[in-house]
Amino acid sequence: MSTELQTQLLDSKGLKKTPIRRELVSLFLQNSNALSFHDIQDGMSSKLDKSTLYRNLTSFEEAGLIHKINDHSGIAKFALGQQDLSDDHAHFVCDNCETVSCMEGSVSIDVKVDDKVHVKQIQTIVHGICGNCNS
Amino acid sequence: MSTELQTQLLDSKGLKKTPIRRELVSLFLQNSNALSFHDIQDGMSSKLDKSTLYRNLTSFEEAGLIHKINDHSGIAKFALGQQDLSDDHAHFVCDNCETVSCMEGSVSIDVKVDDKVHVKQIQTIVHGICGNCNS
DNA sequence: ATTTTAAACGCGACTGAGTTGCATCTGTAA
DNA sequence: TTACAGATGCAACTCAGTCGCGTTTAAAAT
Ligand SMILES: [Mn+2]
Ligand SMILES: [Mn+2]
Ligand SMILES: [Zn+2]
Ligand SMILES: [Zn+2]
């Protein structure tokens, strides 16, 4: 019985543990930044079919193991953890090196909202220059 | 000499006034919600080539006549006015009828940011149910 | 250990948004 | 009226993501 973290994570979400999925989870664990599809494809030890990867990303997302981030580049990014309705953490995009990362803390808005309007979730992208690029 | 609003708007931005552009500006003036490419294509009196429309939208955006909105649906929306670095107005997306509209007021975030990180712009999408759908 | 089966995988074809090259047309200013 | 930069239309293209389907495999049942 393995106690490796990827195994535990897959188990805890009820996901079947295939070699691809184990490596995929490892890849996420090794990276603090969000990963694009191509980051993922290039980060795996062998070249995998894109359908397989996309389907695994969808399964992981549905299981709440990862969440998808839309950084306004038109290319989806993925990161560990989930972002449910009550979690409105923001995402930081470095306009220089284009890395995307999850931010801690929550976002509050100061906007007029009509009585009848019901706000459910706030999704925020913070653009700027990351610490790494500011050196 | 015409004093129609579309003419004035195109003139003020130094844009050439073609029949398509006049009608395109009229369409934006008639709609308070943001428009998708297909909203626009369907809203014009004759079926226009998509390259022409996309190029006009790009020109309008570069001239500051409209701004592009990414509502996380993967389909761009466009609305009158500009959104420069100092203007961080949010956008509202109705999860029921899928209309997108500009919100007044500004967004403030309460997130830890490392010293070296330089924040330039904040883009916020507010999800919920619009007043129209809440009746 | 062997069988069974639902789910994962790989391949190829497809979709849909948006872009680009190029020939033709037109708004505008000389 | 002419000249020409820029607008239009068409076709071909790119690129992210999806889907159908035949094959393989993880994991559970025997
Ligand atoms: Mn995140
Ligand atoms: Mn807006
Ligand atoms: Zn950076
Ligand atoms: Zn609505």
GROMACS .gro file of N, CA, C and O (backbone and C1' of nucleotides) in nm, chain B residues 2 4 6-12 14-23 60, chain C residues 26-29, chain D residues 7-8:
model
  122
  137SER      N    1  -2.424   6.574  -4.183
  137SER     CA    2  -2.504   6.499  -4.086
  137SER      C    3  -2.453   6.522  -3.945
  137SER      O    4  -2.335   6.536  -3.922
  139GLU      N    5  -2.569   6.307  -3.707
  139GLU     CA    6  -2.609   6.184  -3.637
  139GLU      C    7  -2.499   6.138  -3.543
  139GLU      O    8  -2.380   6.156  -3.570
  141GLN      N    9  -2.379   5.843  -3.463
  141GLN     CA   10  -2.277   5.748  -3.514
  141GLN      C   11  -2.170   5.822  -3.592
  141GLN      O   12  -2.052   5.792  -3.579
  142THR      N   13  -2.213   5.918  -3.674
  142THR     CA   14  -2.118   5.997  -3.752
  142THR      C   15  -2.022   6.070  -3.661
  142THR      O   16  -1.900   6.067  -3.681
  143GLN      N   17  -2.077   6.133  -3.558
  143GLN     CA   18  -1.993   6.206  -3.463
  143GLN      C   19  -1.892   6.114  -3.397
  143GLN      O   20  -1.775   6.149  -3.383
  144LEU      N   21  -1.941   5.995  -3.356
  144LEU     CA   22  -1.853   5.902  -3.286
  144LEU      C   23  -1.739   5.858  -3.376
  144LEU      O   24  -1.622   5.856  -3.335
  145LEU      N   25  -1.771   5.821  -3.499
  145LEU     CA   26  -1.666   5.778  -3.591
  145LEU      C   27  -1.568   5.892  -3.619
  145LEU      O   28  -1.447   5.873  -3.618
  146ASP      N   29  -1.622   6.010  -3.640
  146ASP     CA   30  -1.538   6.127  -3.663
  146ASP      C   31  -1.444   6.152  -3.546
  146ASP      O   32  -1.325   6.173  -3.563
  147SER      N   33  -1.501   6.148  -3.425
  147SER     CA   34  -1.423   6.182  -3.306
  147SER      C   35  -1.308   6.086  -3.285
  147SER      O   36  -1.208   6.118  -3.220
  149GLY      N   37  -1.152   5.943  -3.545
  149GLY     CA   38  -1.071   5.941  -3.666
  149GLY      C   39  -1.091   5.816  -3.750
  149GLY      O   40  -0.998   5.773  -3.819
  150LEU      N   41  -1.211   5.760  -3.744
  150LEU     CA   42  -1.237   5.638  -3.821
  150LEU      C   43  -1.312   5.671  -3.950
  150LEU      O   44  -1.403   5.754  -3.951
  151LYS      N   45  -1.273   5.603  -4.057
  151LYS     CA   46  -1.338   5.622  -4.186
  151LYS      C   47  -1.484   5.581  -4.176
  151LYS      O   48  -1.516   5.478  -4.116
  152LYS      N   49  -1.572   5.661  -4.234
  152LYS     CA   50  -1.716   5.635  -4.218
  152LYS      C   51  -1.772   5.557  -4.336
  152LYS      O   52  -1.819   5.616  -4.434
  153THR      N   53  -1.770   5.427  -4.327
  153THR     CA   54  -1.830   5.344  -4.431
  153THR      C   55  -1.971   5.306  -4.387
  153THR      O   56  -2.004   5.316  -4.269
  154PRO      N   57  -2.055   5.260  -4.480
  154PRO     CA   58  -2.192   5.220  -4.442
  154PRO      C   59  -2.190   5.114  -4.334
  154PRO      O   60  -2.269   5.121  -4.240
  155ILE      N   61  -2.100   5.016  -4.346
  155ILE     CA   62  -2.093   4.911  -4.245
  155ILE      C   63  -2.061   4.968  -4.107
  155ILE      O   64  -2.124   4.933  -4.007
  156ARG      N   65  -1.963   5.056  -4.103
  156ARG     CA   66  -1.924   5.114  -3.973
  156ARG      C   67  -2.035   5.196  -3.912
  156ARG      O   68  -2.056   5.194  -3.790
  157ARG      N   69  -2.108   5.271  -3.994
  157ARG     CA   70  -2.219   5.349  -3.940
  157ARG      C   71  -2.322   5.256  -3.877
  157ARG      O   72  -2.368   5.279  -3.766
  158GLU      N   73  -2.355   5.149  -3.949
  158GLU     CA   74  -2.457   5.059  -3.896
  158GLU      C   75  -2.406   4.986  -3.770
  158GLU      O   76  -2.481   4.962  -3.677
  195PHE      N   77  -1.220   4.951  -3.406
  195PHE     CA   78  -1.298   5.026  -3.308
  195PHE      C   79  -1.233   5.016  -3.170
  195PHE      O   80  -1.225   5.113  -3.096
  296DT       P   81  -1.773   4.971  -5.449
  296DT     O5'   82  -1.718   5.079  -5.346
  296DT     C5'   83  -1.694   5.040  -5.211
  296DT     C4'   84  -1.634   5.157  -5.135
  296DT     C3'   85  -1.685   5.294  -5.176
  296DT     O3'   86  -1.678   5.373  -5.061
  296DT     C1'   87  -1.456   5.294  -5.201
  297DG       P   88  -1.802   5.464  -5.014
  297DG     O5'   89  -1.737   5.552  -4.895
  297DG     C5'   90  -1.660   5.485  -4.797
  297DG     C4'   91  -1.551   5.575  -4.741
  297DG     C3'   92  -1.588   5.721  -4.722
  297DG     O3'   93  -1.524   5.764  -4.601
  297DG     C1'   94  -1.408   5.704  -4.880
  298DT       P   95  -1.546   5.912  -4.548
  298DT     O5'   96  -1.417   5.986  -4.608
  298DT     C5'   97  -1.289   5.943  -4.562
  298DT     C4'   98  -1.180   6.023  -4.631
  298DT     C3'   99  -1.203   6.174  -4.636
  298DT     O3'  100  -1.082   6.233  -4.600
  298DT     C1'  101  -1.150   6.096  -4.850
  299DA       P  102  -1.078   6.386  -4.553
  299DA     O5'  103  -0.921   6.416  -4.567
  299DA     C5'  104  -0.835   6.316  -4.623
  299DA     C4'  105  -0.759   6.373  -4.743
  299DA     C3'  106  -0.754   6.525  -4.752
  299DA     O3'  107  -0.630   6.561  -4.811
  299DA     C1'  108  -0.845   6.443  -4.948
  307DA       P  109  -0.963   5.128  -4.265
  307DA     O5'  110  -1.082   5.064  -4.349
  307DA     C5'  111  -1.175   5.152  -4.413
  307DA     C4'  112  -1.270   5.070  -4.496
  307DA     C3'  113  -1.328   4.947  -4.428
  307DA     O3'  114  -1.466   4.940  -4.461
  307DA     C1'  115  -1.211   4.883  -4.626
  308DT       P  116  -1.556   4.824  -4.406
  308DT     O5'  117  -1.553   4.719  -4.525
  308DT     C5'  118  -1.618   4.749  -4.649
  308DT     C4'  119  -1.601   4.635  -4.748
  308DT     C3'  120  -1.651   4.499  -4.700
  308DT     O3'  121  -1.762   4.462  -4.779
  308DT     C1'  122  -1.441   4.483  -4.811
   0.00000   0.00000   0.00000
